[in-house]
């Protein structure tokens, strides 16, 4: 089985890589060898299972908005994988996670239920919540979209062929918005939620324990499998 995991870390975010890599290696699907793609403007000696793609740092919000376009640099690697996993640079697997619990072969996509939506924290406690309503944006929700789950953009993926097509599709949507001087409210996350709301039956919904928010830990009534780090005072980032 070929499992590809990506890391985007430009500027100071490259500092997350050593601890991220250690946690991914030890805790995330430890029974299989992983193919890791790193998109960065940094240099250094990288482990042999890391393939580096040069990526200049883009000013906010383009470094996140252009995420799908960045990943297109490795679209062949992604397409030829059994499974592709996008994992934020500051999202650390802290408990053992197995193939059986993480993937659902009957569905080509997966995404993590946003913890704040799961907990019904404002603005998620009433529609439209954080779903995009930007006029004329390709991410704007519409009639027929399934809004039962709001996904966090820190963790998503799917089967190689299907997810590569999704990446190309969403990159086109983002650039069409930019051509019309439009930026979706939550950038790449808004576009991901639009696509998943249109394809809800094809999405395996991962529990918010895979995006456990360290900064909101006192509010969480679920266990943690992956921790989204508090960037200023994290217990996990070394």
Short mmCIF file of C-alpha atoms in Angstrom, two decimals:
data_model
loop_
_atom_site.label_atom_id
_atom_site.label_comp_id
_atom_site.label_asym_id
_atom_site.label_seq_id
_atom_site.Cartn_x
_atom_site.Cartn_y
_atom_site.Cartn_z
CA UNK A 1 0.00 0.00 0.00
CA UNK A 2 1.32 3.43 -0.94
CA UNK A 3 0.31 6.16 1.48
CA UNK A 4 1.38 9.72 0.72
CA UNK A 5 1.35 12.43 3.38
CA UNK A 6 2.14 16.08 2.68
CA UNK A 7 3.62 18.89 4.76
CA UNK A 8 3.58 22.55 3.69
CA UNK A 9 6.03 24.61 5.71
CA UNK A 10 7.41 27.90 4.46
CA UNK A 11 9.07 30.54 6.59
CA UNK A 12 8.97 29.71 10.29
CA UNK A 13 6.55 26.82 9.73
CA UNK A 14 9.47 24.65 8.62
CA UNK A 15 10.48 24.61 12.30
CA UNK A 16 7.55 22.27 12.94
CA UNK A 17 8.94 19.60 10.61
CA UNK A 18 11.30 17.65 12.95
CA UNK A 19 8.64 17.07 15.63
CA UNK A 20 5.87 16.64 13.05
CA UNK A 21 7.91 14.01 11.21
CA UNK A 22 8.71 12.15 14.43
CA UNK A 23 5.04 12.06 15.47
CA UNK A 24 3.83 11.05 12.00
CA UNK A 25 6.42 8.28 11.79
CA UNK A 26 5.74 6.85 15.25
CA UNK A 27 1.99 7.32 15.61
CA UNK A 28 0.30 7.73 12.23
CA UNK A 29 -0.19 4.37 10.51
CA UNK A 30 3.08 3.04 11.96
CA UNK A 31 2.53 -0.34 10.27
CA UNK A 32 3.19 1.08 6.80
CA UNK A 33 6.00 3.04 5.21
CA UNK A 34 4.84 6.50 4.23
CA UNK A 35 5.82 8.64 1.27
CA UNK A 36 6.17 12.19 2.61
CA UNK A 37 6.01 15.31 0.44
CA UNK A 38 7.46 18.53 1.86
CA UNK A 39 6.75 21.88 0.20
CA UNK A 40 9.14 24.48 1.58
CA UNK A 41 11.44 27.40 0.91
CA UNK A 42 13.90 26.00 3.46
CA UNK A 43 16.98 23.86 3.03
CA UNK A 44 18.57 21.04 4.96
CA UNK A 45 19.11 17.30 5.19
CA UNK A 46 15.84 15.43 4.99
CA UNK A 47 15.08 11.73 5.69
CA UNK A 48 15.12 9.43 2.67
CA UNK A 49 11.32 9.00 2.57
CA UNK A 50 10.83 12.77 2.17
CA UNK A 51 10.56 14.30 -1.29
CA UNK A 52 11.10 18.07 -1.26
CA UNK A 53 9.30 20.50 -3.56
CA UNK A 54 10.60 24.09 -3.59
CA UNK A 55 7.87 26.51 -2.61
CA UNK A 56 8.32 30.23 -2.06
CA UNK A 57 6.54 31.77 0.89
CA UNK A 58 3.37 33.60 -0.14
CA UNK A 59 1.88 36.48 1.82
CA UNK A 60 -1.32 35.86 3.75
CA UNK A 61 -3.85 34.65 2.76
CA UNK A 62 -2.31 33.25 -0.42
CA UNK A 63 -0.10 30.70 1.35
CA UNK A 64 -3.26 28.91 2.48
CA UNK A 65 -5.64 30.00 -0.31
CA UNK A 66 -3.24 28.62 -2.94
CA UNK A 67 -2.83 25.31 -1.09
CA UNK A 68 -4.40 23.22 -3.85
CA UNK A 69 -2.24 24.87 -6.51
CA UNK A 70 0.86 24.19 -4.39
CA UNK A 71 -0.07 20.52 -4.13
CA UNK A 72 -0.42 20.30 -7.91
CA UNK A 73 3.39 20.26 -8.08
CA UNK A 74 3.16 16.67 -6.84
CA UNK A 75 -0.09 15.66 -8.51
CA UNK A 76 1.52 12.60 -10.13
CA UNK A 77 2.74 11.31 -6.75
CA UNK A 78 -0.69 11.92 -5.26
CA UNK A 79 -2.61 10.31 -8.10
CA UNK A 80 -0.45 7.17 -7.98
CA UNK A 81 -0.99 6.68 -4.24
CA UNK A 82 -3.54 4.32 -2.70
CA UNK A 83 -4.32 7.05 -0.17
CA UNK A 84 -3.28 10.69 0.11
CA UNK A 85 -3.36 12.57 3.43
CA UNK A 86 -3.04 16.33 3.86
CA UNK A 87 -1.84 17.08 7.38
CA UNK A 88 -1.22 20.62 8.66
CA UNK A 89 2.30 21.45 9.81
CA UNK A 90 0.97 22.09 13.34
CA UNK A 91 -1.28 19.01 13.57
CA UNK A 92 0.53 16.24 15.45
CA UNK A 93 -0.61 12.59 15.78
CA UNK A 94 -0.05 11.90 19.48
CA UNK A 95 -1.71 8.46 19.78
CA UNK A 96 -1.30 5.34 17.65
CA UNK A 97 -3.61 5.48 14.62
CA UNK A 98 -4.19 2.39 12.48
CA UNK A 99 -5.23 1.93 8.85
CA UNK A 100 -8.44 0.18 9.93
CA UNK A 101 -9.67 3.05 12.08
CA UNK A 102 -8.63 5.86 9.74
CA UNK A 103 -9.65 4.82 6.21
CA UNK A 104 -13.01 3.70 4.84
CA UNK A 105 -12.53 1.87 1.53
CA UNK A 106 -16.17 2.46 0.56
CA UNK A 107 -15.65 6.24 0.35
CA UNK A 108 -13.11 8.06 -1.84
CA UNK A 109 -12.71 11.13 0.40
CA UNK A 110 -12.27 11.87 4.09
CA UNK A 111 -12.29 14.98 6.23
CA UNK A 112 -12.23 15.83 9.91
CA UNK A 113 -15.29 17.24 11.68
CA UNK A 114 -14.32 20.73 12.84
CA UNK A 115 -14.19 20.59 16.66
CA UNK A 116 -15.95 23.94 17.04
CA UNK A 117 -18.80 22.76 14.82
CA UNK A 118 -18.99 19.48 16.72
CA UNK A 119 -19.23 21.44 20.01
CA UNK A 120 -21.69 23.91 18.43
CA UNK A 121 -19.60 26.89 19.43
CA UNK A 122 -20.54 30.22 17.79
CA UNK A 123 -20.88 30.82 14.88
CA UNK A 124 -21.41 27.11 14.24
CA UNK A 125 -24.51 26.97 16.46
CA UNK A 126 -26.76 28.33 13.70
CA UNK A 127 -26.68 28.30 9.92
CA UNK A 128 -24.82 29.29 7.86
CA UNK A 129 -22.16 29.07 10.57
CA UNK A 130 -18.75 29.21 8.92
CA UNK A 131 -19.95 28.00 5.52
CA UNK A 132 -19.08 30.51 2.84
CA UNK A 133 -21.72 33.00 1.68
CA UNK A 134 -19.48 35.26 -0.41
CA UNK A 135 -21.54 36.38 -3.44
CA UNK A 136 -20.39 34.79 -6.71
CA UNK A 137 -17.61 32.79 -5.03
CA UNK A 138 -17.18 29.20 -6.21
CA UNK A 139 -17.12 28.33 -2.49
CA UNK A 140 -20.52 29.89 -1.74
CA UNK A 141 -23.08 27.43 -0.42
CA UNK A 142 -26.31 26.94 -2.31
CA UNK A 143 -29.54 24.98 -2.48
CA UNK A 144 -28.93 21.24 -2.30
CA UNK A 145 -25.62 21.47 -0.43
CA UNK A 146 -25.44 19.22 2.64
CA UNK A 147 -24.46 21.44 5.59
CA UNK A 148 -24.67 18.82 8.34
CA UNK A 149 -20.89 18.71 8.83
CA UNK A 150 -18.34 21.52 8.68
CA UNK A 151 -14.83 20.22 8.02
CA UNK A 152 -11.56 21.70 9.25
CA UNK A 153 -8.96 22.27 6.56
CA UNK A 154 -6.14 20.89 8.70
CA UNK A 155 -6.79 17.24 7.76
CA UNK A 156 -8.34 15.83 4.59
CA UNK A 157 -7.59 13.48 1.74
CA UNK A 158 -8.74 10.37 -0.03
CA UNK A 159 -7.94 7.80 -2.67
CA UNK A 160 -5.21 8.90 -5.06
CA UNK A 161 -7.14 9.21 -8.30
CA UNK A 162 -10.23 10.87 -6.84
CA UNK A 163 -8.36 13.26 -4.54
CA UNK A 164 -6.00 14.39 -7.31
CA UNK A 165 -9.04 15.29 -9.41
CA UNK A 166 -10.48 17.20 -6.46
CA UNK A 167 -7.22 19.12 -5.97
CA UNK A 168 -7.20 20.16 -9.63
CA UNK A 169 -10.88 21.11 -9.44
CA UNK A 170 -10.49 23.26 -6.33
CA UNK A 171 -7.35 24.93 -7.64
CA UNK A 172 -9.36 25.98 -10.69
CA UNK A 173 -12.20 27.26 -8.48
CA UNK A 174 -9.81 29.34 -6.35
CA UNK A 175 -8.16 30.87 -9.41
CA UNK A 176 -11.51 31.61 -11.04
CA UNK A 177 -12.47 33.47 -7.86
CA UNK A 178 -9.20 35.42 -7.95
CA UNK A 179 -9.78 36.32 -11.60
CA UNK A 180 -13.03 37.91 -10.38
CA UNK A 181 -11.34 39.61 -7.39
CA UNK A 182 -13.05 37.25 -4.95
CA UNK A 183 -11.51 35.50 -1.93
CA UNK A 184 -13.65 33.03 0.02
CA UNK A 185 -14.08 33.81 3.71
CA UNK A 186 -12.04 30.87 5.03
CA UNK A 187 -9.88 30.49 1.93
CA UNK A 188 -9.02 26.87 1.03
CA UNK A 189 -11.19 25.55 3.87
CA UNK A 190 -14.25 27.24 2.35
CA UNK A 191 -13.60 25.60 -1.01
CA UNK A 192 -13.05 22.21 0.65
CA UNK A 193 -16.36 22.51 2.51
CA UNK A 194 -18.21 23.48 -0.66
CA UNK A 195 -16.88 20.40 -2.46
CA UNK A 196 -17.62 18.08 0.45
CA UNK A 197 -21.12 19.54 0.92
CA UNK A 198 -21.77 18.61 -2.74
CA UNK A 199 -20.36 15.09 -2.25
CA UNK A 200 -21.41 14.30 1.33
CA UNK A 201 -22.22 10.63 0.69
CA UNK A 202 -18.67 10.06 -0.60
CA UNK A 203 -16.92 11.55 2.45
CA UNK A 204 -15.73 9.53 5.44
CA UNK A 205 -16.20 11.88 8.42
CA UNK A 206 -13.38 11.62 10.93
CA UNK A 207 -14.08 12.42 14.56
CA UNK A 208 -12.86 15.80 15.93
CA UNK A 209 -10.44 13.80 18.08
CA UNK A 210 -8.23 13.87 14.97
CA UNK A 211 -8.11 17.68 15.18
CA UNK A 212 -8.09 18.14 18.96
CA UNK A 213 -7.60 21.89 19.57
CA UNK A 214 -4.98 22.40 22.25
CA UNK A 215 -6.06 26.01 22.75
CA UNK A 216 -9.69 24.92 23.43
CA UNK A 217 -8.88 21.73 25.33
CA UNK A 218 -10.99 22.72 28.35
CA UNK A 219 -14.11 22.66 26.16
CA UNK A 220 -13.51 19.29 24.54
CA UNK A 221 -15.61 16.30 25.60
CA UNK A 222 -13.72 13.87 23.37
CA UNK A 223 -10.33 12.17 23.49
CA UNK A 224 -7.39 13.24 21.38
CA UNK A 225 -5.71 11.32 18.57
CA UNK A 226 -4.15 14.29 16.80
CA UNK A 227 -3.50 17.64 18.45
CA UNK A 228 -3.76 20.98 16.69
CA UNK A 229 -1.04 22.89 18.48
CA UNK A 230 -1.33 26.14 20.31
CA UNK A 231 1.40 27.98 18.46
CA UNK A 232 2.46 30.17 21.40
CA UNK A 233 2.56 27.72 24.30
CA UNK A 234 2.27 24.13 23.17
CA UNK A 235 2.94 21.09 25.34
CA UNK A 236 3.79 19.01 22.27
CA UNK A 237 5.98 21.13 20.01
CA UNK A 238 9.67 20.79 20.92
#
